Amino acid sequence: MEFYSYELCNRKYYRGYKLLLIMKLVVFFLLAGLMQVNATGYAQQVTLSEKNAKIAKIFTAIRKQTGFDILCDADIIKNAHPVTLNVKNSNLKNVLEKCFEGQQVTYSIVQNIIVVRKAADALIKPAISKITVKGKVTDTKGQPLAGVTVRLKGTATAVNTDNDGNYAITIPDASGVLVFAYIGFTTQEIAVNGQTSIDVQLKETVTALNEVVVMAYGTQSAKEVVGAVATLKALDIADQPTGTFAERLEGKLPGVQLAQATGRPGQGMDLRIRGAASFTSSVQPLFVVDGIPMIGAVDNINNINPDEIENFSVLKDASATALYGSRAANGVVIITTKRGKAGVHKVDFSSYYGMASLMKELTPPVMNATQLATYMKGFYEDKALYEGYTGGIPDVYQNPEQYGTGTDWFDVLTRTGATRNYSLSFSTATDKSALSVIGGYFDQDGIVLNTGYKRFSLRVNGDFTLNKNIKVGVNVAPSMQLEHNNRQGSSFNVDGQRAIFASASMIPTMGSPYNPDGSLALGIKGFTNLFAWANPLRQLLEVSDDANRLRLLASAFSEIKFLKDFTFKTSGSVDLAQLQRKRFIPSTALGGFNDVPVEFPGPGNDSALGESVVDNGNTWLNENLLSFKKSFANHSLEVLAGFTAQRYTRYWSTLVGRDFPDNNVHYLNAATRFTTSNSYAEAWSMLSVLGRVSYSYKDKYFVQGSLRRDGSSRFGANNRWGTFPSIGASWIASDEPFMKNIRQVSLLKLRASYGLTGQNEIGNYTQTPVIANSNYVFSNGLASGKVQSSLGNADLAWERNKQFDAGIDIGLLKNRINVTYDYYNKFTDGLLFTVPVPQSSGYSSVQDNLGDIRQWGHEFTISTKNLVHDFKWNTGFNISFNRNIVKRIGLNNVSFADRPGTTLSEFTDWRTLVGQPIGQFYGYVFDGVFMTQAEADKGPKYYGASSTTLSRAGTVRYKDLNGDNKITFPEDMTVIGDPNPDFIFGLSNDFRYKSFDLNITLSGTYGNDLYNGMEESTYNLDGVFNGPPELLQRWRSESNPGNGRVPRTLANTTAAYRANQTLWVHDASHLTINNIALGYTFNKFRSMPYIKNLRLYATVQNAFIFTSYPGNPEVSSSGLNSVSQGQDFGAYPLARTFTFGLNLGL
């Protein structure tokens, strides 16, 4: 054992004092042995004011003011807790008592020497018997709380409760105080007073202001947040058994619109924050998983097992998103995965089995076989009556009743699909390390025959504390996704099997997929005038199209604390993705619309087709962050500075072969002809510096400023760098003295922010001139060469969002009622636009930043605890109003169709023009059918491409908007619908009674329109497709005029009916009961104590959809493209799924 003076073991001082110290020790031990302690030194006066000071600093001050030497064990100096003192002219005894409180030391004063020893040292006082206190910690419902910190007050002695809420802590004596602390619950202090068993019930914290919110590059407590952030714990949506996490979010988050545009297995949902809009760029938000931005052409966020996720943070305003700079224009979704929690050791297993079936009420109405044959019989009758047709009625239509109802193609092509999911997780943690391992297997059979999706996933998250200043961690998440026949064509963006399923509403229902001998027919044909079709059932069963995605997300970090208030964190991550697609279409499964395959084809386009695609995308990211955090008096300051570097590379190649010798040989080396071979590579990189300053005063006034500067290879040389600042402030008014007497208000917080964010998803080489292959004449022949095929633009810059946000958070009745309101106003300028250039330049157009949009909106959220006793009932409701208006288009504000630079026509579905919301539907206004020739003669005439009018009795009538008695383009076309909803909403109710729980989640939209492109096709009056039963109510004669909505079948007049018009635009407002879940939880198993809990549950997904739209009201064949959204040309159908599952905790 070594003793040193107050100079803290500094050897240069020690050597000089060695003899003196020995002498003093001798004196001390003599006096101590005689139990004669001189206490006269207690009269010394001391003045000190220190906060979290090292004990060495306190010793120095005491020696200077009193002249006393201090002798102590070197370990005491090393292991002592920081000391906070504020005394003035206090006697030395009081100062020493406060200094040593909780330090587990004792002291004595001998003459002018203060001797400090460990409390257990027999020289100072007799050894004290240690005691062990045991107990259990539960919540107010009696449920055990795992991971509660139980600490002896004033010391470092602490333990955590286990999975059952049990703890055992050994303390030096029976007079201490135990502190019980747990996030989300009120901390309790209980005096031991000799007790060896103490059970504690913790109450939930009345306010949620201390909850941790994951933000850009760090975390904040809810009270510190100045921006618009919506958070959701995965635990709150765990009762929704879905294959992708996005499906669990629908209706839960204000300002977030989720649409299930397709029922394709493994497909997520389209997600848009605050109605994000752009002319050409993506409107999807940036997803960040454990700090790694999800990017790349082969990116698929669905590789994440929902059971891996801990919580979501949706960053909506500029203050919250600006630190992501040029990628934050559409908002940011931060996903945090599960990690080990101190003191918690557990194993969890979950599994469910589901049965999915077609939502028949969402399939388009079609004529059965008798109805279709009747329609075709009438088609030929009218043809003979009005067109001079003399061929008679074809035999196949002479007796319509012979067919009965015929073939229901929707039934033929679909099935009940099974879904299986298994997830096993293990987590453990101590004060030195934490580990979480989660493995998952998901297998979904599509409801369309021979389609499906599988996912294998593994995630390992580890955190390790090397010492009190150094922490390291690692995240590794490999995954594999297998898609079987989910795609069609060579495009990976086409909804899988969309075209085949869409054909079910157009194929003749008199036909059969089987030959008389039971074999699969090649095609559906033989019905006069009706188009022949390849057999869709054969196509589904015989086509082999498998896409395999391999992905590895991995990161590692090191965090070093130094100089007390500083922390430096460096991290590196990689995102390695590979897609391999193998497709083979035998000759018997080729064809489609009016194209029946040949059974024994020779070489050519009727032969089998094989394709191989490889798509690799790799990303690396390095981030270096330096933070400073300090609190003093009523002030708190936090500063963050960082530097990041990122690079993405991609390589893609494809090879298509034909003329296979046999339909059973699927490998490309068997092909004798290759029709397509192509490959390309692309890359981009970005360097960034960032900073954030957060300041608070009295924990109720908060100010935060941030700045990011991005340099990207995607932009022109003159605008390569962009700067994205933000400022935000908040005030917790409920903490003011004048609010204390208003007991009904438990929280009142005001927020405001303004900032600038950017959009960099414009393509990698838009700013660069493109060189293409070209031939030229040389020596009387053609020679191969290169030519510049497009203009570059060195001034191409970011699309910028300038956004203001103001919000208020209110808690009432001890937060039983919580209300949040946000208003935002966003101006987006510099939208990419295709600008025409003079033909003399040799080019047609160039890309430039010449578009502006203003967006604004309101968001309301209310959550209530309606009943809080044995029967509990919680409700959450949110509603969002988003608006946009186009302010500038190009140089001359010329409107465009489905993309910038495209011209309008009478068959153009959309129109974007200044002064209107983006992507409006465009067309004629339907005004019924001319019932008589007299009406046709008097009414406005439609000419189309003809020089003579096509209008006559029984033809379509449109409104004459310009009053010239002619229906002409563009004079009589106008905005006929808006795909943007007036508002979106979500509602959830959670009921709990003892061990039973019931959750019902709803969501919907109001005021949005949908353009039904399938109706535009199936209401074909030329007798070539099947169609809806309403076609039987068409105009036949002046005495049999039909229902006034469907014109006649007169040749050369039907095209007018298929023009863009209001009949094809439907109100797509809807209310969806997304999920109904009923569960029962078993908490105790006396015969199997290793089982901590077991929950059994049953759910219904897509239980009901209430809408007037004749199909899926959330479909959008063009995805989230702002200028061409809300169109239905068929999609993989939605399913209603019944699921049974269990969650087991060990």
PDB file of N, CA and C in Angstrom, residues 980-1007:
ATOM      1  N   ASN A 980     -53.732  14.115 -56.095  1.00  0.00           N
ATOM      2  CA  ASN A 980     -53.277  14.477 -54.752  1.00  0.00           C
ATOM      3  C   ASN A 980     -54.467  14.554 -53.801  1.00  0.00           C
ATOM      4  N   PRO A 981     -54.432  13.851 -52.675  1.00  0.00           N
ATOM      5  CA  PRO A 981     -55.575  13.860 -51.750  1.00  0.00           C
ATOM      6  C   PRO A 981     -55.724  15.196 -51.032  1.00  0.00           C
ATOM      7  N   ASP A 982     -56.970  15.505 -50.666  1.00  0.00           N
ATOM      8  CA  ASP A 982     -57.209  16.677 -49.826  1.00  0.00           C
ATOM      9  C   ASP A 982     -56.608  16.460 -48.446  1.00  0.00           C
ATOM     10  N   PHE A 983     -56.746  15.261 -47.933  1.00  0.00           N
ATOM     11  CA  PHE A 983     -56.089  14.928 -46.670  1.00  0.00           C
ATOM     12  C   PHE A 983     -55.914  13.420 -46.559  1.00  0.00           C
ATOM     13  N   ILE A 984     -54.967  13.036 -45.736  1.00  0.00           N
ATOM     14  CA  ILE A 984     -54.734  11.628 -45.397  1.00  0.00           C
ATOM     15  C   ILE A 984     -54.888  11.495 -43.891  1.00  0.00           C
ATOM     16  N   PHE A 985     -55.250  10.296 -43.427  1.00  0.00           N
ATOM     17  CA  PHE A 985     -55.501  10.156 -41.999  1.00  0.00           C
ATOM     18  C   PHE A 985     -55.204   8.730 -41.549  1.00  0.00           C
ATOM     19  N   GLY A 986     -55.050   8.583 -40.251  1.00  0.00           N
ATOM     20  CA  GLY A 986     -54.855   7.273 -39.643  1.00  0.00           C
ATOM     21  C   GLY A 986     -55.489   7.245 -38.269  1.00  0.00           C
ATOM     22  N   LEU A 987     -55.991   6.093 -37.886  1.00  0.00           N
ATOM     23  CA  LEU A 987     -56.652   5.936 -36.588  1.00  0.00           C
ATOM     24  C   LEU A 987     -56.312   4.562 -36.033  1.00  0.00           C
ATOM     25  N   SER A 988     -55.911   4.518 -34.779  1.00  0.00           N
ATOM     26  CA  SER A 988     -55.640   3.236 -34.129  1.00  0.00           C
ATOM     27  C   SER A 988     -56.283   3.226 -32.749  1.00  0.00           C
ATOM     28  N   ASN A 989     -56.820   2.086 -32.384  1.00  0.00           N
ATOM     29  CA  ASN A 989     -57.395   1.882 -31.056  1.00  0.00           C
ATOM     30  C   ASN A 989     -56.782   0.634 -30.457  1.00  0.00           C
ATOM     31  N   ASP A 990     -56.319   0.773 -29.228  1.00  0.00           N
ATOM     32  CA  ASP A 990     -55.668  -0.332 -28.534  1.00  0.00           C
ATOM     33  C   ASP A 990     -56.447  -0.606 -27.244  1.00  0.00           C
ATOM     34  N   PHE A 991     -56.959  -1.815 -27.129  1.00  0.00           N
ATOM     35  CA  PHE A 991     -57.735  -2.220 -25.960  1.00  0.00           C
ATOM     36  C   PHE A 991     -56.975  -3.330 -25.218  1.00  0.00           C
ATOM     37  N   ARG A 992     -56.954  -3.226 -23.889  1.00  0.00           N
ATOM     38  CA  ARG A 992     -56.300  -4.256 -23.088  1.00  0.00           C
ATOM     39  C   ARG A 992     -57.123  -4.529 -21.836  1.00  0.00           C
ATOM     40  N   TYR A 993     -57.352  -5.804 -21.587  1.00  0.00           N
ATOM     41  CA  TYR A 993     -58.018  -6.216 -20.350  1.00  0.00           C
ATOM     42  C   TYR A 993     -57.289  -7.436 -19.812  1.00  0.00           C
ATOM     43  N   LYS A 994     -56.625  -7.221 -18.693  1.00  0.00           N
ATOM     44  CA  LYS A 994     -55.801  -8.262 -18.097  1.00  0.00           C
ATOM     45  C   LYS A 994     -54.823  -8.804 -19.135  1.00  0.00           C
ATOM     46  N   SER A 995     -54.940 -10.049 -19.520  1.00  0.00           N
ATOM     47  CA  SER A 995     -53.975 -10.621 -20.465  1.00  0.00           C
ATOM     48  C   SER A 995     -54.439 -10.565 -21.909  1.00  0.00           C
ATOM     49  N   PHE A 996     -55.630  -9.999 -22.148  1.00  0.00           N
ATOM     50  CA  PHE A 996     -56.143  -9.891 -23.506  1.00  0.00           C
ATOM     51  C   PHE A 996     -55.769  -8.543 -24.106  1.00  0.00           C
ATOM     52  N   ASP A 997     -55.529  -8.527 -25.409  1.00  0.00           N
ATOM     53  CA  ASP A 997     -55.279  -7.272 -26.097  1.00  0.00           C
ATOM     54  C   ASP A 997     -55.941  -7.307 -27.472  1.00  0.00           C
ATOM     55  N   LEU A 998     -56.430  -6.157 -27.903  1.00  0.00           N
ATOM     56  CA  LEU A 998     -57.077  -6.015 -29.196  1.00  0.00           C
ATOM     57  C   LEU A 998     -56.629  -4.694 -29.803  1.00  0.00           C
ATOM     58  N   ASN A 999     -56.148  -4.759 -31.043  1.00  0.00           N
ATOM     59  CA  ASN A 999     -55.717  -3.550 -31.736  1.00  0.00           C
ATOM     60  C   ASN A 999     -56.398  -3.471 -33.090  1.00  0.00           C
ATOM     61  N   ILE A1000     -56.909  -2.283 -33.418  1.00  0.00           N
ATOM     62  CA  ILE A1000     -57.539  -2.041 -34.713  1.00  0.00           C
ATOM     63  C   ILE A1000     -56.905  -0.796 -35.311  1.00  0.00           C
ATOM     64  N   THR A1001     -56.362  -0.925 -36.520  1.00  0.00           N
ATOM     65  CA  THR A1001     -55.693   0.183 -37.199  1.00  0.00           C
ATOM     66  C   THR A1001     -56.406   0.483 -38.506  1.00  0.00           C
ATOM     67  N   LEU A1002     -56.673   1.770 -38.732  1.00  0.00           N
ATOM     68  CA  LEU A1002     -57.329   2.214 -39.952  1.00  0.00           C
ATOM     69  C   LEU A1002     -56.508   3.325 -40.596  1.00  0.00           C
ATOM     70  N   SER A1003     -56.658   3.487 -41.888  1.00  0.00           N
ATOM     71  CA  SER A1003     -56.030   4.600 -42.587  1.00  0.00           C
ATOM     72  C   SER A1003     -56.835   4.903 -43.828  1.00  0.00           C
ATOM     73  N   GLY A1004     -56.572   6.063 -44.411  1.00  0.00           N
ATOM     74  CA  GLY A1004     -57.306   6.392 -45.622  1.00  0.00           C
ATOM     75  C   GLY A1004     -56.922   7.738 -46.191  1.00  0.00           C
ATOM     76  N   THR A1005     -57.554   8.054 -47.292  1.00  0.00           N
ATOM     77  CA  THR A1005     -57.369   9.337 -47.958  1.00  0.00           C
ATOM     78  C   THR A1005     -58.729   9.879 -48.354  1.00  0.00           C
ATOM     79  N   TYR A1006     -58.767  11.181 -48.603  1.00  0.00           N
ATOM     80  CA  TYR A1006     -60.001  11.793 -49.073  1.00  0.00           C
ATOM     81  C   TYR A1006     -59.670  12.846 -50.132  1.00  0.00           C
ATOM     82  N   GLY A1007     -60.444  12.805 -51.227  1.00  0.00           N
ATOM     83  CA  GLY A1007     -60.341  13.857 -52.229  1.00  0.00           C
ATOM     84  C   GLY A1007     -59.382  13.584 -53.360  1.00  0.00           C
TER      85      GLY A1007
END
